[in-house]
GROMACS .gro file of C-alpha atoms in nm:
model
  161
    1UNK     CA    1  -1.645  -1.922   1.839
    2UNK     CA    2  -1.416  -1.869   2.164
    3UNK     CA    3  -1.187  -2.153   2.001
    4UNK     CA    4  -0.996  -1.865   1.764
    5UNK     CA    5  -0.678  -1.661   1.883
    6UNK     CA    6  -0.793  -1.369   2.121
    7UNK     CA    7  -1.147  -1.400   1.977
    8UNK     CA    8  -1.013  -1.221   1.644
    9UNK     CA    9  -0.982  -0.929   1.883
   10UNK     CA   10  -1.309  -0.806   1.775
   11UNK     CA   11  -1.177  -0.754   1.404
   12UNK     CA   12  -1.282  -1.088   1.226
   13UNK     CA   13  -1.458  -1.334   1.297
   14UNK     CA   14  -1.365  -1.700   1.367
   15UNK     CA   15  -1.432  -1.957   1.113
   16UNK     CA   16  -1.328  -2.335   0.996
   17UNK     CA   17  -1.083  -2.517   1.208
   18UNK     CA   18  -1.071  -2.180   1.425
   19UNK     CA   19  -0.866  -1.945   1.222
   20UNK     CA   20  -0.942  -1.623   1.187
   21UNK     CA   21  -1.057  -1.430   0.859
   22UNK     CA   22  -0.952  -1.071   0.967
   23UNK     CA   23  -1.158  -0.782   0.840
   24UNK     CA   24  -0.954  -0.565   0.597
   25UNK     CA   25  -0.697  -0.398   0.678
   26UNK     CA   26  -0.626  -0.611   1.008
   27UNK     CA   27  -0.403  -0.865   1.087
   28UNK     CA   28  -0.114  -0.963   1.283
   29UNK     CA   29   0.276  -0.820   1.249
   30UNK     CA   30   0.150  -0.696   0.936
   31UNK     CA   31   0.046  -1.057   0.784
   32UNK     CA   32  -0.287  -1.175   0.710
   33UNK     CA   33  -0.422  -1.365   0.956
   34UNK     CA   34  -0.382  -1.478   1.337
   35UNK     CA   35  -0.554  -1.297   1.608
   36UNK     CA   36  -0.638  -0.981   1.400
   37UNK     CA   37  -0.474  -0.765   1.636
   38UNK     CA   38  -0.285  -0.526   1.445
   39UNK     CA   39  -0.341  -0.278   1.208
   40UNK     CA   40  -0.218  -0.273   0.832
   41UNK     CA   41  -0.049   0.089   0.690
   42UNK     CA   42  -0.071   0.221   0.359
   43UNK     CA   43   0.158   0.044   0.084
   44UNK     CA   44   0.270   0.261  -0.196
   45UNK     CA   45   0.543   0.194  -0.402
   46UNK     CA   46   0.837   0.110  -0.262
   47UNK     CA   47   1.171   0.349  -0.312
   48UNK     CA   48   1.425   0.089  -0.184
   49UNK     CA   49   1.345  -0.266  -0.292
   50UNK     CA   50   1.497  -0.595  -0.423
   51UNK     CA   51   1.409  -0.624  -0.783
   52UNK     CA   52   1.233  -0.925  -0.850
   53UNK     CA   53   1.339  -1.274  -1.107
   54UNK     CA   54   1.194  -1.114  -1.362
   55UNK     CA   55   1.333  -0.790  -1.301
   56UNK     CA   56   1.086  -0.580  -1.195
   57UNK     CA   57   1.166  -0.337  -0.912
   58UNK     CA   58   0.953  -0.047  -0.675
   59UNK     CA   59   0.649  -0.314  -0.598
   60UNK     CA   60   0.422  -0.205  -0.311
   61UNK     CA   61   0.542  -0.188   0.030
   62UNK     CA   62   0.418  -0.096   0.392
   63UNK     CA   63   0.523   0.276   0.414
   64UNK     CA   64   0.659   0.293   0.085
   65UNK     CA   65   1.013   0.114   0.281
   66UNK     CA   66   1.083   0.435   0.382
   67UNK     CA   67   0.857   0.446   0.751
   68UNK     CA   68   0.751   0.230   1.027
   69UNK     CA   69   0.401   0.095   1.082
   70UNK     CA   70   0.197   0.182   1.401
   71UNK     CA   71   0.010  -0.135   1.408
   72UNK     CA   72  -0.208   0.041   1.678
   73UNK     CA   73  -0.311   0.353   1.458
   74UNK     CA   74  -0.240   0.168   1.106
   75UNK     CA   75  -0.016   0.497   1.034
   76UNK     CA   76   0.305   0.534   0.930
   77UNK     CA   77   0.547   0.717   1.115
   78UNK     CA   78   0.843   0.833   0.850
   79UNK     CA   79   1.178   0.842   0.823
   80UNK     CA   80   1.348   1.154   0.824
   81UNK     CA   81   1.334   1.332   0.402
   82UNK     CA   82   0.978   1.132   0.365
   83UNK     CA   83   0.607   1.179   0.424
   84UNK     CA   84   0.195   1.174   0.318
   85UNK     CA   85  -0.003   0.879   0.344
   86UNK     CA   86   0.260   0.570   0.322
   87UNK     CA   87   0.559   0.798   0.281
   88UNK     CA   88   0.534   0.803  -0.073
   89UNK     CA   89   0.655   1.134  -0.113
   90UNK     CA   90   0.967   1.317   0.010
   91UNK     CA   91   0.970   1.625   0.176
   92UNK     CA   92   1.165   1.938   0.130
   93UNK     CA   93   1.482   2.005   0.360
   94UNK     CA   94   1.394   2.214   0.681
   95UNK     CA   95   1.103   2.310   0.476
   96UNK     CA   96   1.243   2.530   0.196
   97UNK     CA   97   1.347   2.732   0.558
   98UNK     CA   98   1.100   2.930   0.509
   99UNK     CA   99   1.251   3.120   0.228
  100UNK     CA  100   1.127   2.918  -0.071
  101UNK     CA  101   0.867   2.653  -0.169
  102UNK     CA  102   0.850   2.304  -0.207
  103UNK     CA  103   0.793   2.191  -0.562
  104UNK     CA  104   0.756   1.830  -0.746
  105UNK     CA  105   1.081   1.840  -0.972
  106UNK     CA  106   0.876   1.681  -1.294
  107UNK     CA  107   0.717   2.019  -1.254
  108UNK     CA  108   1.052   2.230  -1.296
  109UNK     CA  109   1.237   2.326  -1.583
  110UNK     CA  110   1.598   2.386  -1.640
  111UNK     CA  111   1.773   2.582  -1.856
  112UNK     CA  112   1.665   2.896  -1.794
  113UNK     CA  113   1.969   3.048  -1.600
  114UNK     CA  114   2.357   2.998  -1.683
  115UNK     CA  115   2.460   2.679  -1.441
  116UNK     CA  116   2.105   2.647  -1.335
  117UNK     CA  117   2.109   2.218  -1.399
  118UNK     CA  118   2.361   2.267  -1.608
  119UNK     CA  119   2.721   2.094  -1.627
  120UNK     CA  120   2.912   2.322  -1.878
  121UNK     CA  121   3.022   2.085  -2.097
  122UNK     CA  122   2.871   2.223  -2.379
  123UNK     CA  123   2.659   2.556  -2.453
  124UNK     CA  124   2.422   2.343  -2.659
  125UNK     CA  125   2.333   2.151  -2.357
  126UNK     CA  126   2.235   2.499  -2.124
  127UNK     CA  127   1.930   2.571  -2.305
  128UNK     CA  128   2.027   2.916  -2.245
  129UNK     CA  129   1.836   3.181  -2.526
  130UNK     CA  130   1.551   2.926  -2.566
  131UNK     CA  131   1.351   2.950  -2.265
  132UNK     CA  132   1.355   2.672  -1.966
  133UNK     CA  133   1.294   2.305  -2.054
  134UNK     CA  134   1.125   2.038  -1.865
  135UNK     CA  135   1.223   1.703  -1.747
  136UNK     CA  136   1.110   1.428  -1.996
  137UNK     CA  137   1.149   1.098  -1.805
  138UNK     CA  138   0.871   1.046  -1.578
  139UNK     CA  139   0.991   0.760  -1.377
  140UNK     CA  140   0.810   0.573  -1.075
  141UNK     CA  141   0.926   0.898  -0.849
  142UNK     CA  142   0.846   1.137  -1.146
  143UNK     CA  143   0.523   1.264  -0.884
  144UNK     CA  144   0.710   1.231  -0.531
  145UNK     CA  145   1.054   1.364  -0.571
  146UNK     CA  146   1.051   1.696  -0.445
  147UNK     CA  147   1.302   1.999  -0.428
  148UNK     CA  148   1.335   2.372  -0.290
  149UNK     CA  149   1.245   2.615  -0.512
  150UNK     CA  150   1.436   2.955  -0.339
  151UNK     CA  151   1.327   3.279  -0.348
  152UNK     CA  152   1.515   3.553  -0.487
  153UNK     CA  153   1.824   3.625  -0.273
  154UNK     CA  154   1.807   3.259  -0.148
  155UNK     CA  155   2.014   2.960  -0.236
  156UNK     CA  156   2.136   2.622  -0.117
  157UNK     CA  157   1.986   2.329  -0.085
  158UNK     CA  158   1.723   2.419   0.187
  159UNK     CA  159   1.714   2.816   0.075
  160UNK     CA  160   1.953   2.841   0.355
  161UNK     CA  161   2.138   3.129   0.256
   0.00000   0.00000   0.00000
């Protein structure tokens, strides 16, 4: 029907009372509906987020909250510390510079070297003479939170120096 917004732009079709029902993953200013113009991003869950009444928090969002949508690709462009599909995962700074690797921090232990995650408060706490230990809460970021792992010689945050 030529009666519909922009003809659905070729990415629904026009139906009762001429609104558009947009194919998936179209829409317009990322909303359902209108002239089916625009393209939807990925949604993972959110990092930043208002928690809801009944308290839940991290529900899905467009780029994860942490990217813009190109409603003409349906890709999100990241913010700076974030990337993947939807920006659901961070990324490592300056890339470990090149002297390290990347590595999910639920997949790290601690523990294994004197102040190596460890506040010095008490020796019972360092896990020292038992072997590393690993990280038991697996939270909502438990798979996206990342860290530099250095190589020998290497330290800082980004294996810098």
């Amino acid at each position: 029907r030529a009666g519909c917004p922009n003809g659905c732009s070729g990415h629904g079709t026009c139906g009762i009372d001429e609104v558009c029902q947009c194919y998936p993953g179209w829409g317009t200013d990322g909303h359902a509906g209108g002239d089916c113009s625009d393209r939807f991003c990925p949604f993972e869950l959110a990092w930043v987020d208002n928690p809801t009444r009944e308290g839940d928090r991290h529900s899905y969002a467009e780029c994860a909250n942490k990217g813009e949508c190109n409603r003409k690709s349906g890709e999100c462009v990241c913010y700076a510390g974030y990337e993947g599909k939807g920006c659901g995962r961070q990324s490592c700074p300056g890339q470990c510079s090149g002297h390290g690797t990347c590595e999910y921090v639920k997949d790290l232990s601690f523990g294994i070297v004197h102040n190596e995650y460890y506040d010095g408060s008490t020796d019972a706490l360092s896990g020292l003479g038992i072997g590393g230990r690993t990280f038991q809460d697996h939270s909502f970021d438990s798979d996206r939170s990342r860290m530099c792992v250095c190589d020998a010689g290497w330290d800082r945050l980004a294996c810098q120096t």
